[in-house]
Coordinates of C-alpha atoms and ligand atoms in Angstrom, one line a residue:
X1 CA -74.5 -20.7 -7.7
X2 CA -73.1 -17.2 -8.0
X3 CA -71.9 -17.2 -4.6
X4 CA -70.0 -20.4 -4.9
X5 CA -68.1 -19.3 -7.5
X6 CA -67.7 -15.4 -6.5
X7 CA -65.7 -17.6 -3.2
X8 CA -63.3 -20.0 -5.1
X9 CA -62.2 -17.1 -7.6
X10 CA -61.2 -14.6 -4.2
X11 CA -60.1 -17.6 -2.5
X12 CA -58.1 -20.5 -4.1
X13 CA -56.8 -22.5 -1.6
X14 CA -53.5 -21.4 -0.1
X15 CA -50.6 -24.0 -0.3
X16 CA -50.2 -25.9 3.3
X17 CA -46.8 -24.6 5.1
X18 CA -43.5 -26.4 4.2
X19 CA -42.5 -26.6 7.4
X20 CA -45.1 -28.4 9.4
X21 CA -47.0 -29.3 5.7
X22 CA -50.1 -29.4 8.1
X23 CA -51.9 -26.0 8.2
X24 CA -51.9 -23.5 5.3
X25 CA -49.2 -20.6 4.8
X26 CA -50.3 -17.4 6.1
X27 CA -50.8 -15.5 2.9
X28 CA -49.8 -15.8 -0.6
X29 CA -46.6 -14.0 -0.2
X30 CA -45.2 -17.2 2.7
X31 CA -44.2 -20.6 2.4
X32 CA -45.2 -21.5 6.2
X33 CA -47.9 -21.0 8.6
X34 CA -48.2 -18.9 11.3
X35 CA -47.3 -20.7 14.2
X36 CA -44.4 -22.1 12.2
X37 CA -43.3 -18.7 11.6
X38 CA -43.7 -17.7 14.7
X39 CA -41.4 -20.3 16.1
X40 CA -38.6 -19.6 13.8
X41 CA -38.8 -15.9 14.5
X42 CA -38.6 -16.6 18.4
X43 CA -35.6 -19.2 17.3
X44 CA -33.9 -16.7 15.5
X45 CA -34.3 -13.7 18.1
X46 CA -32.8 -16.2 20.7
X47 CA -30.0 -17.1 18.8
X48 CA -28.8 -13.3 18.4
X49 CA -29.8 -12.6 22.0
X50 CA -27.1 -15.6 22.8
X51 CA -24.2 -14.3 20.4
X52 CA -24.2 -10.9 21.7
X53 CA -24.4 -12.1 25.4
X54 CA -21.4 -13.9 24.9
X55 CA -19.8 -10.9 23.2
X56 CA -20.5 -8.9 26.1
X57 CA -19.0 -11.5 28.5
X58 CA -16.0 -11.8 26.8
X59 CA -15.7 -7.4 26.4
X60 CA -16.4 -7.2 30.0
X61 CA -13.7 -9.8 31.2
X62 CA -11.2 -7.9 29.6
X63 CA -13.0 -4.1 31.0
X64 CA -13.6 -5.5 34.4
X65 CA -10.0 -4.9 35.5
X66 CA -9.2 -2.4 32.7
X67 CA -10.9 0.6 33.2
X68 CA -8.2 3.3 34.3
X69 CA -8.1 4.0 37.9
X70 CA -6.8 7.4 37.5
X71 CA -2.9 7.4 38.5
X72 CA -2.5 3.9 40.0
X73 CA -0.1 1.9 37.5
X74 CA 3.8 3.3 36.7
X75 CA 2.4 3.8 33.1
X76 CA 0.9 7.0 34.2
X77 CA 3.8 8.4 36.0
X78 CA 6.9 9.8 34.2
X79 CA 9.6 10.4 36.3
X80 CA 7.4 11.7 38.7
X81 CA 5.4 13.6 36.9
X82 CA 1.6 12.3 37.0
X83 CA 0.0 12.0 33.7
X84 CA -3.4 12.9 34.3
X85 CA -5.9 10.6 32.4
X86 CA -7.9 13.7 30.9
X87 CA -11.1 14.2 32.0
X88 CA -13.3 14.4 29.1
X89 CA -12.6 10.8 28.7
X90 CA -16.2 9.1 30.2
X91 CA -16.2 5.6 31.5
X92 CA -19.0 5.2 28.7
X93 CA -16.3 7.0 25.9
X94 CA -13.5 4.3 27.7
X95 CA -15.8 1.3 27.3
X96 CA -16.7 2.2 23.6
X97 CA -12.8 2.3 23.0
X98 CA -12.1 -1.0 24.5
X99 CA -15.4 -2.4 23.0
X100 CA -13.8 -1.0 19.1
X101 CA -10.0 -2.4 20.5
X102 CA -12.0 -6.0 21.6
X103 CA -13.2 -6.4 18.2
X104 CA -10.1 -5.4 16.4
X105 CA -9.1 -8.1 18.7
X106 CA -11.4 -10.8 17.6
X107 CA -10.3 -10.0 13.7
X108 CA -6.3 -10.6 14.8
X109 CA -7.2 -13.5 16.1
X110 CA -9.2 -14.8 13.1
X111 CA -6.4 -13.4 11.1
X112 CA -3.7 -15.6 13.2
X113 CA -5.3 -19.1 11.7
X114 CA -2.8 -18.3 8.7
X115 CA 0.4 -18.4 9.5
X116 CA 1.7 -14.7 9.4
X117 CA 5.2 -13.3 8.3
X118 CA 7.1 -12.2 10.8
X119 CA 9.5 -9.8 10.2
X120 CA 12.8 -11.4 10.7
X121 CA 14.5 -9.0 12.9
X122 CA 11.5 -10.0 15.6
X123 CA 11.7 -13.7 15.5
X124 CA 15.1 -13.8 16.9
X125 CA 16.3 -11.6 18.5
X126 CA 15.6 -12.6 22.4
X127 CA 14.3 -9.7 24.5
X128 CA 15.1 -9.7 28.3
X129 CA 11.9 -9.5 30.3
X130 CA 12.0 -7.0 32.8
X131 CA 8.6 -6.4 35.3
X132 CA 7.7 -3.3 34.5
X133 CA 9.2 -0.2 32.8
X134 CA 11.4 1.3 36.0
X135 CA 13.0 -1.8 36.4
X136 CA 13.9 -2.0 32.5
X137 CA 15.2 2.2 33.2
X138 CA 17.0 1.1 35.9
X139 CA 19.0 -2.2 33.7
X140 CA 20.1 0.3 31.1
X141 CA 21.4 2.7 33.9
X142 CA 23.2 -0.2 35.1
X143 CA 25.1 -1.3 32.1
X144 CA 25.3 2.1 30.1
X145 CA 25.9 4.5 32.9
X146 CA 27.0 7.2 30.5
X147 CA 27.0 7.6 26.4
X148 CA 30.6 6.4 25.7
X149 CA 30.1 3.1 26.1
X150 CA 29.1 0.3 23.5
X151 CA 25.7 -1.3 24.2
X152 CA 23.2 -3.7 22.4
X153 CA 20.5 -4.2 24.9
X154 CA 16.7 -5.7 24.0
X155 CA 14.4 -5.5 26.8
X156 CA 10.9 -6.2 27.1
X157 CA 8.3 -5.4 29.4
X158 CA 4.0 -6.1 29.4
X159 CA 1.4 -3.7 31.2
X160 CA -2.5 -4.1 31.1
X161 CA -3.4 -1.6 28.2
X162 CA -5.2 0.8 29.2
X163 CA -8.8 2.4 26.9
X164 CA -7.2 5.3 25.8
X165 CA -3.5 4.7 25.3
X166 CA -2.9 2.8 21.9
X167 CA 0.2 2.0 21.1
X168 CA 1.1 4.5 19.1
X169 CA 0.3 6.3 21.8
X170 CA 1.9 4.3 24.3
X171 CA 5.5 4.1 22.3
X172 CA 5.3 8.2 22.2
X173 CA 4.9 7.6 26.0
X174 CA 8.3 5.3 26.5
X175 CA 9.6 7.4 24.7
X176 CA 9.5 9.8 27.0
X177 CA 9.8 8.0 29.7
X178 CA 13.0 6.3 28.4
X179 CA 14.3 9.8 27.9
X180 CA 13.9 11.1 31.4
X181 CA 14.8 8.0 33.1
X182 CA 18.1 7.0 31.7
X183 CA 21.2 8.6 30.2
X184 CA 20.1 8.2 26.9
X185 CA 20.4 11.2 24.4
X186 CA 17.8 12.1 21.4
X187 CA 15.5 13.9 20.0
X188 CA 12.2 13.5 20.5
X189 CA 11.0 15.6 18.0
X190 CA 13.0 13.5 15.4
X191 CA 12.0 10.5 14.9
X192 CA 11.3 7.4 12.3
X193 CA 7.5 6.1 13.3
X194 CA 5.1 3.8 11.4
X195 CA 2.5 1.1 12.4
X196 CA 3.4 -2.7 11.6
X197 CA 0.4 -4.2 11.8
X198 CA -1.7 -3.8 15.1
X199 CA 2.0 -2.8 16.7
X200 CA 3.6 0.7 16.2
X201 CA 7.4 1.3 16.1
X202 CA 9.3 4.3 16.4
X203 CA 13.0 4.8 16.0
X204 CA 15.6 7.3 17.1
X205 CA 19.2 8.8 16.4
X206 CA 20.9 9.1 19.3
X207 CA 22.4 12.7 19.7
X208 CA 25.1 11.9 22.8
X209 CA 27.7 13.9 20.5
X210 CA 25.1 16.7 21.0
X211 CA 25.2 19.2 18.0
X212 CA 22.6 21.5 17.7
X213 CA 20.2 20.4 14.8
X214 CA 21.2 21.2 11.3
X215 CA 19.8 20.9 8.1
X216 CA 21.3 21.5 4.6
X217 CA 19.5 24.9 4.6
X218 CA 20.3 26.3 8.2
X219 CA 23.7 25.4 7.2
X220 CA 23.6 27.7 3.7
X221 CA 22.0 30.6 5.7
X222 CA 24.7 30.2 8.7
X223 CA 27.5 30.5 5.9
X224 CA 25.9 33.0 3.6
X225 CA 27.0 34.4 0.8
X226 CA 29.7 31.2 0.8
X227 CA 27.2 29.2 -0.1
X228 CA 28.3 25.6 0.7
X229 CA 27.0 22.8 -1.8
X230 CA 24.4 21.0 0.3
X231 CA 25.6 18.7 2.9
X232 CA 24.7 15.5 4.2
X233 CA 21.6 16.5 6.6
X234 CA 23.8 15.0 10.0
X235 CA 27.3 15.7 10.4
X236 CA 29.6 13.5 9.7
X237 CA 31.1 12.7 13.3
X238 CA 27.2 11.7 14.0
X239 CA 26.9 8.8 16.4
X240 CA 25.3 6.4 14.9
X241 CA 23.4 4.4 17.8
X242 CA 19.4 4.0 17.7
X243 CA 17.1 4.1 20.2
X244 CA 13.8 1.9 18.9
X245 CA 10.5 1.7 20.6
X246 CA 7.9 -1.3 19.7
X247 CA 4.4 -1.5 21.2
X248 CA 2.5 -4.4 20.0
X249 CA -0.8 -6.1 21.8
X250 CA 0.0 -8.8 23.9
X251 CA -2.8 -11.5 24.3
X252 CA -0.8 -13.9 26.3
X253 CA -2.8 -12.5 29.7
X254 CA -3.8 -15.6 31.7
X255 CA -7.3 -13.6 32.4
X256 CA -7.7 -12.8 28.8
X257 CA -6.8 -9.1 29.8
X258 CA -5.4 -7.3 26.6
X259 CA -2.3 -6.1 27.2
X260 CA 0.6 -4.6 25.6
X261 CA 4.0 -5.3 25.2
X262 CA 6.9 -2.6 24.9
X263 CA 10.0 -3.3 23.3
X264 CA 13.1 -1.5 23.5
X265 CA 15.9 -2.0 21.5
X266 CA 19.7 -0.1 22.2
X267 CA 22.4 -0.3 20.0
X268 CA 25.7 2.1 20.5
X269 CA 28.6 1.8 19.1
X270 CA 31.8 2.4 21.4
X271 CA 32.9 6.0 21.1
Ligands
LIG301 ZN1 -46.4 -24.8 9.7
LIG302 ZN1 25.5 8.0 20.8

């Protein structure tokens, strides 16, 4: 019979699924059935569906109370002057930030399974805690009321970081801060900065024996045709006390907030 034949050529029986091993796969090109296909597609859909939820519960802990609220917190005032949180920043732009700082987040702390070097400097020295940034001001007021004195002084406060203020950002910020506040002399134009891992660092020369800035080259051009051979690019009489600025993230928020940690670090020596 034609017919008969035509049939088994067109059709060869498909293979039954390897999943239930009961009904036949779907086509050629699968190894399970439909339904069984079906299923695992649903599975896998719910399984992702799950994952991000929980992604989005753990971002949101950390937005709820993040989000800036305009000029509330002392990190937005400097001495009185309000930094304005600029405007072009959405709450959908400040989200996405925190969202791309959350997931940096969840990579740090995959990263801290192996034990990391810490730069020894870091490990011991013990930073005094202060509350908040005015009250570390006011300590170093206290205890170096003008620049001839000898200090060493490591303070430390925390603040709930804020979307758009990284720590780069945030160490410019104390920087400034610092400056305004307390009887402290430098630059902030000159300055040592560089990231160490997620936390940035800046350092700077204290100028209390204010010269006005010199280079090798102002210096020929001040004295002229008497050319001097270049000099050293700061005087010799130089003080040479530091000012150094730390900002790293600091995860040790009960809530889970993400927050960051300012270091400051004086050293003078006595004039
Ligand atoms: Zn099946
Ligand atoms: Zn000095």
């Amino acid at each position: 019979m034609d017919g008969a034949a035509l049939a088994s050529a067109e059709e060869l029986p498909l293979p039954n699924c390897n999943v239930c091993r009961r009904a036949p796969v779907t086509n050629r090109w699968y190894s399970s059935c439909l339904p069984c296909r079906d299923k695992r597609n649903e599975s896998k859909r719910r399984t992702k569906e799950k994952k991000r939820e929980q992604r989005m519960r753990a971002f949101q802990a950390i937005t709820r109370d993040n989000i800036p609220t305009s000029s509330s917190s002392s990190q937005n005032v400097s001495a009185g002057k309000k930094r304005k949180v600029p405007e072009e920043e959405s709450k959908a732009d400040a989200l996405e930030r925190m969202r791309k700082r959350f997931k940096k987040m969840e990579l740090v702390k995959a990263a801290d399974v192996a034990p990391k070097p810490v730069s020894a400097t870091h490990s011991e020295t013990v930073f005094e805690k202060y509350v908040d940034d005015k009250n570390l001001y006011k300590a170093i007021k206290r205890r170096y009321p003008d620049s001839a004195n000898s200090i060493r002084f490591y303070g430390t406060y925390a603040i709930i970081a804020i979307p758009n203020v990284n720590n780069k950002l945030k160490a410019r910020q104390v920087a400034r801060d610092l400056r305004s506040s307390t009887p402290l002399h430098f630059n902030l134009e000159d300055l040592e900065a560089y990231p160490d891992g997620t936390a940035y660092i800046v350092h700077y020369k204290c100028t209390c024996r204010a010269m006005p800035p010199r280079r090798a080259s102002d210096l020929s051009a001040y004295f002229g045709s008497k050319s001097k051979p270049a000099v050293d690019e700061t005087p010799k009489d130089a003080c040479r006390g530091r000012i150094d600025i730390r900002v790293e993230d600091d995860r040790s928020h009960s809530k889970g907030w993400l927050g960051q940690r300012i270091k400051v670090t004086l050293n003078h020596p006595k004039m």
